[in-house]
C-alpha positions as a printed Julia matrix, in Angstrom:
603×3 Matrix{Float64}:
   0.0     0.0     0.0
   3.06    2.25    0.25
   4.57    4.16    3.1
   3.22    7.47    1.82
  -0.43    6.54    2.34
  -2.56    6.46    5.48
  -5.76    4.49    5.86
  -8.84    6.28    7.18
 -12.4     5.17    7.64
 -15.42    7.41    7.17
 -18.67    6.12    8.65
 -21.85    7.69    7.32
 -24.68    8.45    9.7
 -27.21    8.49    6.83
 -26.43    6.19    3.87
 -28.25    8.6     1.56
 -26.76   11.85    2.91
 -23.49   12.84    1.22
 -23.53   16.47    2.26
 -20.01   17.75    2.86
 -18.23   14.86    1.15
 -18.03   16.43   -2.31
 -14.44   17.53   -1.6
 -13.37   13.91   -1.81
 -13.92   13.9    -5.56
 -11.32   16.68   -5.99
  -8.56   14.87   -4.08
  -6.32   12.14   -5.38
  -7.82    9.42   -3.2
  -7.89    5.66   -3.5
 -11.1     4.0    -2.27
 -11.19    0.48   -0.96
 -14.24   -1.5    -2.0
 -16.67   -2.29    0.83
 -17.63   -5.96    1.28
 -21.27   -5.1     0.64
 -20.36   -3.74   -2.79
 -20.21   -7.2    -4.3
 -23.52   -8.48   -2.96
 -25.54   -5.26   -2.77
 -24.74   -2.98   -5.69
 -27.58   -0.61   -4.76
 -25.55    0.37   -1.7
 -22.94    1.96   -3.95
 -22.78    5.69   -4.54
 -22.82    6.76   -8.19
 -19.16    7.7    -7.75
 -18.39    4.12   -6.7
 -18.37    4.54   -2.9
 -20.18    2.16   -0.55
 -22.76    4.2     1.38
 -22.49    2.75    4.86
 -18.72    2.83    5.25
 -15.79    4.21    3.25
 -12.16    3.14    3.55
  -9.92    5.89    2.17
  -6.16    5.93    1.62
  -5.11    9.53    2.11
  -1.74   10.76    0.76
   0.47   12.25    3.46
   2.23   15.61    3.17
   5.51   13.82    2.55
   4.06   12.23   -0.6
   3.38   15.65   -2.16
   5.92   17.74   -3.98
   5.19   20.83   -1.93
   2.74   22.17    0.63
  -0.09   23.94   -1.09
  -3.14   25.82   -0.02
  -6.23   23.7    -0.42
  -8.31   26.87   -0.65
 -11.91   26.03    0.19
 -11.18   22.34    0.62
  -8.94   22.99    3.63
 -11.54   24.66    5.84
 -12.8    22.98    9.01
 -15.61   20.52    8.46
 -18.35   19.34   10.75
 -16.71   17.02   13.28
 -19.67   14.72   13.59
 -19.04   13.36   10.1
 -15.61   12.0    10.99
 -15.78   11.04   14.67
 -18.28    9.72   17.13
 -20.02   12.11   19.48
 -18.89   12.31   23.1
 -18.86    8.94   24.84
 -21.94    7.87   26.75
 -21.85    8.16   30.56
 -20.72    5.18   32.61
 -23.78    3.7    34.32
 -23.61    1.34   37.3
 -26.61   -0.6    38.57
 -26.81   -1.94   42.13
 -29.23   -4.66   43.09
 -28.69   -6.14   46.58
 -29.75   -9.75   46.33
 -32.82  -10.94   48.26
 -34.04   -7.43   49.13
 -37.29   -8.23   47.37
 -37.9   -11.26   49.58
 -38.51   -9.39   52.84
 -42.04   -8.71   54.03
 -43.25   -5.92   56.3
 -46.54   -7.67   57.06
 -49.7    -8.9    55.42
 -51.58   -5.59   55.33
 -48.6    -3.26   55.23
 -48.47   -0.98   52.14
 -44.69   -1.25   51.76
 -43.9    -4.2    49.53
 -40.19   -4.92   48.9
 -41.36   -7.32   46.19
 -41.55   -4.3    43.88
 -37.74   -4.5    43.64
 -37.98   -8.02   42.25
 -40.5    -6.87   39.64
 -38.29   -3.93   38.67
 -35.15   -5.99   38.19
 -37.08   -8.63   36.26
 -38.28   -6.0    33.79
 -34.81   -4.45   33.53
 -33.28   -7.8    32.66
 -36.23   -8.75   30.46
 -35.67   -5.66   28.32
 -31.95   -6.47   28.14
 -31.0    -3.17   29.8
 -28.38   -4.92   31.92
 -26.38   -5.49   28.74
 -26.24   -1.74   28.17
 -24.82   -1.08   31.62
 -21.13   -0.78   32.36
 -21.49   -2.4    35.79
 -24.21   -4.61   37.25
 -23.41   -5.16   40.93
 -24.77   -7.06   43.88
 -23.04   -5.03   46.61
 -22.05   -6.25   50.04
 -24.22   -5.29   53.04
 -23.23   -2.28   55.11
 -21.36   -2.99   58.33
 -22.46   -1.86   61.76
 -19.65    0.7    61.83
 -20.8     2.16   58.5
 -24.37    2.5    59.76
 -23.1     4.26   62.86
 -21.47    6.97   60.75
 -24.82    8.74   61.09
 -27.13    6.69   63.29
 -26.88    6.38   67.05
 -24.93    3.25   68.12
 -27.62    2.25   70.63
 -30.27    2.42   67.91
 -28.22    0.31   65.5
 -27.52   -2.19   68.28
 -31.26   -2.41   68.92
 -31.92   -3.13   65.23
 -29.31   -5.86   65.39
 -30.78   -7.55   68.47
 -34.53   -7.16   68.06
 -36.56  -10.17   66.91
 -40.22  -10.8    66.24
 -41.99  -11.55   69.52
 -39.0   -10.68   71.73
 -39.15   -8.45   74.78
 -37.23   -5.78   72.88
 -40.29   -4.98   70.76
 -41.74   -3.01   73.67
 -38.49   -1.07   73.94
 -38.71   -0.24   70.24
 -42.21    1.12   70.67
 -41.22    3.25   73.65
 -37.84    4.53   72.49
 -37.47    4.16   68.71
 -40.92    4.9    67.23
 -41.67    1.32   66.23
 -45.32    0.48   65.61
 -47.75   -0.02   62.75
 -45.76    2.06   60.25
 -42.42    0.58   61.3
 -43.01   -2.98   62.5
 -40.47   -5.56   63.54
 -40.28   -8.26   60.88
 -38.04  -11.22   60.2
 -34.62  -10.19   58.88
 -35.1    -6.48   59.63
 -31.44   -5.76   60.36
 -30.18   -7.61   57.27
 -32.7    -5.77   55.12
 -31.39   -2.43   56.38
 -27.79   -3.48   55.85
 -28.46   -4.56   52.28
 -30.2    -1.47   50.92
 -27.83    0.85   52.82
 -24.84   -1.08   51.48
 -26.03   -0.52   47.9
 -26.23    3.25   48.39
 -22.84    3.4    50.1
 -21.05    1.45   47.38
 -22.75    3.57   44.71
 -21.64    6.77   46.44
 -18.06    5.52   46.67
 -18.01    4.73   42.96
 -19.2     8.26   42.19
 -16.69    9.81   44.57
 -13.83    7.83   43.01
 -14.87    8.88   39.52
 -15.27    5.31   38.25
 -18.92    5.86   37.29
 -21.05    8.78   36.14
 -24.51    7.5    37.06
 -25.22    5.04   39.88
 -28.65    3.45   40.35
 -29.95    1.75   43.5
 -33.73    1.33   43.42
 -33.69   -0.43   46.81
 -32.48    2.76   48.53
 -34.09    6.15   49.03
 -35.68    5.61   52.47
 -35.68    9.27   53.41
 -37.73    9.41   56.65
 -35.4     7.6    59.06
 -33.89    9.79   61.78
 -30.64    9.53   63.67
 -32.09    7.46   66.52
 -35.58    6.42   65.44
 -37.55    4.81   62.63
 -40.17    6.72   60.7
 -42.45    6.28   57.7
 -41.49    2.67   56.8
 -37.8     3.69   57.01
 -35.32    2.32   59.54
 -31.88    3.36   58.24
 -31.43    6.55   56.21
 -29.22    5.31   53.39
 -29.46    8.72   51.67
 -27.72   10.51   54.52
 -25.04    7.82   54.66
 -24.43    8.15   50.91
 -24.25   11.95   51.06
 -21.77   11.79   53.95
 -19.62    9.52   51.81
 -19.81   11.94   48.87
 -18.87   14.87   51.1
 -15.52   13.22   51.79
 -14.52   14.09   48.22
 -17.13   16.52   46.83
 -17.4    20.07   48.18
 -21.16   20.41   47.52
 -23.93   17.85   47.12
 -27.45   18.6    45.86
 -30.31   16.39   47.08
 -33.56   16.34   45.07
 -36.7    14.55   46.28
 -39.71   13.92   44.0
 -41.49   11.59   46.41
 -44.99   12.76   47.35
 -43.9    12.78   51.01
 -41.51   15.39   52.34
 -37.92   14.19   52.72
 -37.79   15.24   56.35
 -35.05   12.83   57.47
 -32.51   14.1    54.94
 -33.44   17.74   55.46
 -33.11   17.38   59.23
 -29.66   15.81   58.92
 -28.27   18.72   56.87
 -30.41   21.58   58.17
 -27.39   23.47   59.56
 -24.86   23.13   56.73
 -24.27   24.88   53.43
 -22.45   21.95   51.82
 -25.71   20.1    51.14
 -28.73   21.71   49.53
 -32.01   19.81   49.84
 -34.93   20.42   47.47
 -38.18   18.53   48.07
 -41.31   18.48   45.87
 -44.13   17.06   48.0
 -47.68   17.33   49.14
 -48.26   19.61   52.11
 -51.49   20.58   53.83
 -50.48   20.32   57.47
 -52.02   16.87   57.98
 -50.36   14.76   55.3
 -47.43   12.69   56.57
 -44.93   13.72   57.86
 -46.51   17.16   58.35
 -43.32   19.1    57.55
 -41.95   20.9    54.52
 -43.54   24.34   54.53
 -42.41   26.9    51.99
 -40.81   28.92   54.8
 -38.67   26.05   56.13
 -35.32   27.17   54.73
 -32.61   25.92   57.09
 -30.87   27.69   59.92
 -27.45   28.99   60.84
 -24.87   28.28   58.18
 -27.53   26.32   56.29
 -29.94   29.23   55.93
 -31.64   29.09   52.49
 -29.99   25.74   51.72
 -33.19   23.8    52.43
 -35.81   24.48   49.77
 -39.34   23.1    49.94
 -41.95   23.06   47.17
 -45.3    22.29   48.84
 -48.03   21.17   46.44
 -51.7    20.25   46.65
 -53.69   17.29   45.39
 -54.16   16.47   41.75
 -51.21   18.25   40.14
 -50.9    17.2    36.5
 -47.98   16.49   34.18
 -47.68   19.9    32.58
 -47.79   21.89   35.81
 -45.41   19.59   37.68
 -42.76   19.32   34.96
 -42.81   23.07   34.24
 -42.4    23.94   37.92
 -39.69   21.32   38.36
 -37.58   22.7    35.53
 -38.12   26.34   36.54
 -36.96   25.57   40.07
 -34.15   23.08   39.48
 -32.51   24.91   36.58
 -31.66   28.06   38.58
 -30.9    25.98   41.68
 -28.22   23.93   39.93
 -26.79   27.05   38.33
 -26.57   28.88   41.67
 -25.38   26.06   43.92
 -23.07   24.41   41.35
 -23.1    20.96   42.99
 -20.24   18.53   42.61
 -22.72   15.65   42.62
 -26.48   15.13   42.77
 -28.56   12.61   44.71
 -32.01   12.11   43.18
 -34.71   10.32   45.16
 -37.34    9.0    42.72
 -40.22    8.03   44.97
 -42.97    6.65   42.71
 -45.86    7.4    45.06
 -46.22   10.71   43.24
 -47.67    8.79   40.28
 -51.39    8.71   39.65
 -53.42    5.85   41.12
 -50.89    5.25   43.9
 -52.22    3.53   46.98
 -51.05    6.33   49.31
 -50.55    9.17   46.83
 -52.72   12.05   45.7
 -50.91   13.43   42.65
 -51.9    12.83   39.05
 -48.58   12.24   37.29
 -47.86    9.83   34.48
 -44.75    7.7    34.12
 -43.62    9.96   31.27
 -43.77   13.09   33.44
 -41.96   11.38   36.31
 -39.26   10.22   33.92
 -38.94   13.66   32.35
 -37.75   15.02   35.71
 -35.07   12.32   35.82
 -34.0    13.07   32.25
 -33.76   16.8    32.99
 -31.38   16.23   35.9
 -29.33   13.69   33.94
 -28.81   16.13   31.05
 -26.79   18.43   33.33
 -23.94   15.87   33.14
 -23.16   16.02   36.86
 -22.27   12.81   38.77
 -25.67   11.4    39.69
 -26.86    8.93   42.31
 -30.41    7.73   41.56
 -32.36    6.08   44.38
 -35.83    4.64   44.85
 -38.18    5.61   47.65
 -41.93    5.44   48.1
 -44.38    3.78   45.77
 -47.16    1.47   46.89
 -48.89    0.33   43.71
 -46.06   -2.0    42.88
 -47.02   -2.79   39.28
 -46.72    0.93   38.43
 -43.58    1.41   40.56
 -41.69   -1.3    38.68
 -42.78    0.11   35.3
 -41.72    3.63   36.28
 -38.26    2.66   37.53
 -37.67    0.43   34.51
 -38.53    3.29   32.16
 -36.26    5.67   34.07
 -33.45    3.12   33.9
 -33.77    3.17   30.12
 -33.63    6.99   30.14
 -30.44    6.93   32.19
 -28.97    4.5    29.65
 -30.06    6.57   26.63
 -31.88    3.49   25.37
 -35.36    3.24   23.93
 -37.48    0.27   24.99
 -40.67   -0.97   23.3
 -44.08   -0.38   24.8
 -45.03   -4.07   25.29
 -43.51   -5.49   28.44
 -41.12   -8.44   28.09
 -42.22  -11.91   29.0
 -41.38  -12.61   32.66
 -42.54  -14.99   35.41
 -44.6   -12.09   36.82
 -46.8   -11.32   33.83
 -49.96  -11.55   35.93
 -48.91   -8.42   37.86
 -49.21   -6.31   34.7
 -52.47   -7.64   33.32
 -54.52   -6.8    31.36
 -52.56   -4.25   29.28
 -48.97   -5.55   29.73
 -47.73   -2.09   28.66
 -44.88    0.05   29.92
 -47.02    3.2    30.06
 -50.49    2.31   31.34
 -53.22    4.9    31.73
 -52.81    5.91   35.35
 -53.88    9.56   35.04
 -57.26   10.04   36.64
 -59.84   12.74   36.07
 -59.35   14.54   39.35
 -59.36   18.23   40.17
 -56.02   19.99   40.19
 -55.99   22.11   43.33
 -52.76   23.83   42.25
 -53.76   26.91   40.27
 -51.29   28.82   38.15
 -51.1    31.7    40.61
 -50.06   29.51   43.56
 -47.45   27.73   41.46
 -46.05   31.06   40.27
 -45.8    32.28   43.86
 -43.82   29.17   44.76
 -41.46   29.67   41.82
 -40.84   33.32   42.67
 -40.29   32.52   46.34
 -37.68   29.87   45.49
 -35.84   32.24   43.15
 -35.79   34.94   45.81
 -34.17   32.53   48.26
 -31.54   31.59   45.7
 -30.54   35.24   45.51
 -29.37   35.07   49.13
 -26.83   32.39   48.28
 -24.59   34.92   46.52
 -22.95   32.17   44.52
 -21.87   28.68   45.39
 -20.27   28.34   48.85
 -16.55   27.63   48.82
 -15.24   24.67   50.78
 -11.66   24.07   51.82
 -10.8    20.46   51.0
  -7.82   18.43   52.17
  -6.72   14.9    51.48
  -7.76   12.35   54.08
  -6.05    9.04   54.76
  -7.92    5.94   53.58
  -8.66    4.73   57.12
  -9.7     7.86   58.99
 -10.77    6.08   62.17
  -7.45    4.25   62.59
  -5.56    7.45   61.85
  -7.48    9.36   64.54
  -6.86    6.6    67.1
  -3.15    6.68   66.29
  -3.1    10.46   66.73
  -4.79   10.14   70.13
  -2.26    7.55   71.27
   0.62    9.72   70.12
  -0.83   12.69   71.98
  -1.11   10.67   75.2
   2.49    9.47   74.87
   3.67   13.04   74.39
   1.88   14.1    77.56
   3.49   11.24   79.5
   6.94   12.18   78.22
   6.43   15.8    79.24
   5.26   14.73   82.68
   8.27   12.46   83.17
  10.64   15.2    82.06
   9.22   17.58   84.67
   9.36   14.98   87.44
  13.03   14.13   86.85
  14.1    17.16   88.89
  11.78   16.33   91.8
  13.34   14.37   94.73
  12.25   10.75   94.82
  10.76   11.12   98.3
   8.4    13.84   97.0
   7.26   12.04   93.87
   3.69   10.71   93.95
   4.7     7.87   91.61
   7.71    5.99   90.28
   8.99    7.0    86.89
   8.83    3.99   84.64
   9.38    3.88   80.92
   9.33    0.93   78.51
  12.66   -0.88   78.43
  14.77   -0.54   75.3
  14.49   -3.92   73.47
  17.92   -3.38   71.89
  19.7    -3.2    75.23
  20.82   -6.37   77.03
  19.4    -7.02   80.48
  22.85   -6.67   82.2
  24.4    -4.11   79.87
  24.43   -0.69   81.54
  26.55    1.21   79.06
  24.76    4.51   79.68
  27.07    6.59   81.84
  24.22    8.37   83.57
  22.68    5.06   84.62
  25.9     3.08   85.18
  25.73    1.02   88.4
  29.32   -0.26   88.28
  31.16    2.92   89.19
  33.76    2.77   91.99
  32.59    3.99   95.37
  34.59    6.75   97.07
  36.91    5.68   99.91
  35.46    5.66  103.45
  37.14    6.52  106.79
  38.73    3.71  108.75
  36.49    1.92  111.19
  33.29    2.53  109.25
  31.39   -0.24  107.46
  31.83   -0.47  103.76
  29.64   -1.86  101.02
  32.31   -4.19   99.68
  35.58   -5.94  100.51
  38.57   -3.61  101.21
  42.06   -4.13   99.9
  45.31   -3.36  101.64
  45.26    0.2   100.36
  41.89    0.89  101.93
  40.07    1.46   98.65
  36.6     0.01   98.09
  36.07   -2.53   95.38
  33.09   -2.83   93.07
  29.82   -3.63   94.8
  27.86   -6.88   94.51
  25.36   -7.31   91.74
  25.83   -5.3    88.58
  22.2    -4.29   88.38
  21.46   -3.64   92.06
  20.2    -0.09   92.78
  22.09    2.09   95.27
  19.43    3.79   97.28
  16.3     5.84   96.65
  18.04    9.11   96.0
  20.1     7.6    93.27
  17.23    6.05   91.28
  17.45    7.09   87.67
  14.83    6.92   84.88
  14.74    3.38   83.58
  16.62    1.78   86.53
  13.91    0.79   88.98
  14.49   -1.79   91.73
  13.72   -5.44   91.1
  10.6    -6.98   92.63
  11.34   -8.41   96.1
  14.54   -6.35   96.71
  15.04   -4.98  100.23
  14.94   -1.31  101.05
  18.24    0.55  100.64
  18.7     1.22  104.38
  18.28   -2.41  105.46
  20.43   -3.58  102.58
  23.28   -1.29  103.54
  22.97   -2.41  107.17
  23.18   -6.07  106.15
  26.07   -5.48  103.79
  27.95   -3.55  106.48
  27.6    -6.38  109.04
  28.71   -9.0   106.55
  31.71   -6.96  105.44
  32.69   -6.38  109.11
  32.69  -10.12  109.79
  34.79  -10.74  106.7
  37.33   -8.07  107.8
  37.66   -9.57  111.29
  38.18  -13.05  109.86
  40.88  -11.84  107.47
  42.67  -10.07  110.32
  42.85  -13.22  112.48
  44.18  -15.26  109.58
  46.99  -12.77  108.9
  48.08  -12.82  112.6
  48.32  -16.63  112.61
  50.51  -16.55  109.51
  52.96  -14.07  111.1
  53.32  -16.27  114.15
């Protein structure tokens, strides 16, 4: 093919659109025949080019005699004709195994089985093949749950069993009851859905995924030390705390029909997390919070935004208000990541809901947030008509994957749940009155925009690198601090007489020093004693010159006043005074005996 030629491929988006490729006829190009040219001659351009794909051998500059101006042919062309558009976002899907097998109770509206239906539809449509990662994450540990929740509360969740005496304690102390019953496997259920949200948040924080989905999470009512609204562990707060380790600002958006009071309460005093909740509010609807004037306090003033709505809001009103509120909010707060809670009880015909939204409108809110191209954590939440919940979350999964799915549902073992229509978008919009007039919705929009003006731009956050194991690092720092205090105390007490010290100075023995090796001059116990007057008792045998020899025992201490740091007396040793008295008597007897022996020799 020659060293002066380079091969290039041009892929046509439209086989019948040759706009912008006329310049190829003016160049000295060699075209390689496409394989389809032999079998499908109608795929060939009149000039002889295959329409779907063109292999071109372009002459390099070195193959030309001189560099020349290509005039109009050298101008920049539309890039989309020669390269693919920007790569699709990396999507990770988290499905904790067996979460759909738990059961709150026979008449309880919360049905974890909706998660099984959702994942069955996702796999039935083949959406799992479009995902970059399809995980079954590990359960959260007790230590991870205690990053936000009270340790006593987590310990109670771990120990409580159906029919045990602890059930009464849960009713008295932790708000257990009809809404939050004790059921079999409660603690494992909490660990599993919280573990999915934590792993998803870590993937986002590490930059290994762009969109993370965990439909089992989103339980936004749980408080620090109590259960609430079918929620026991607030996985959203745990995930946001994980994101805050790496991201300066996190935006939380809640489109559940119930106010996200647990998440708002957790971050009510900070400006690093902005919470925005679209919910029903009339003072009596659970949980009874989320007024338009609830804006945060202290440093978090105006960082908690609430959009209270009335019954029967329709698609057009809801989507328009959502975009008019969230667009300026994202622009003002400039979040590093977004957590989106997609509670499906805001759909029409929900067992506990009162809105009149379709699956298309609910999904349009998800698509709007996704199009901002900010790291996104998508969670589940409420939703109590499970056949509609699973359809909604399946459709939103396809939106997050930029994949279109057909209207007929795939064949699954749960076909009877979706009878009689077996469609992805059933008619769930009812003919109910919309109590949200245009004036009230405009007042809400204006009020939210006025609060955003007080932000005065996105808050700055000073970030610093943290070690991987923060808890172990903090414990090590505490131990080092205590050791420093002990060293300072010992240094001060060295100058205090031993009789006045309230304690004995003891330090760990140097492992590199032999037990009988006192080479430190300051602590040497083998120095010669000064000479003593005649007639007095000595601590060792005397020679003819009257000088004292080395004492007995190389490691024996020489009295309380002479105790040095690191040279404490051995266990069971006598006191210095009694020891000196005994040594003196023994040395006196030895001196008398030596004197009598010398006299007998002279005789």
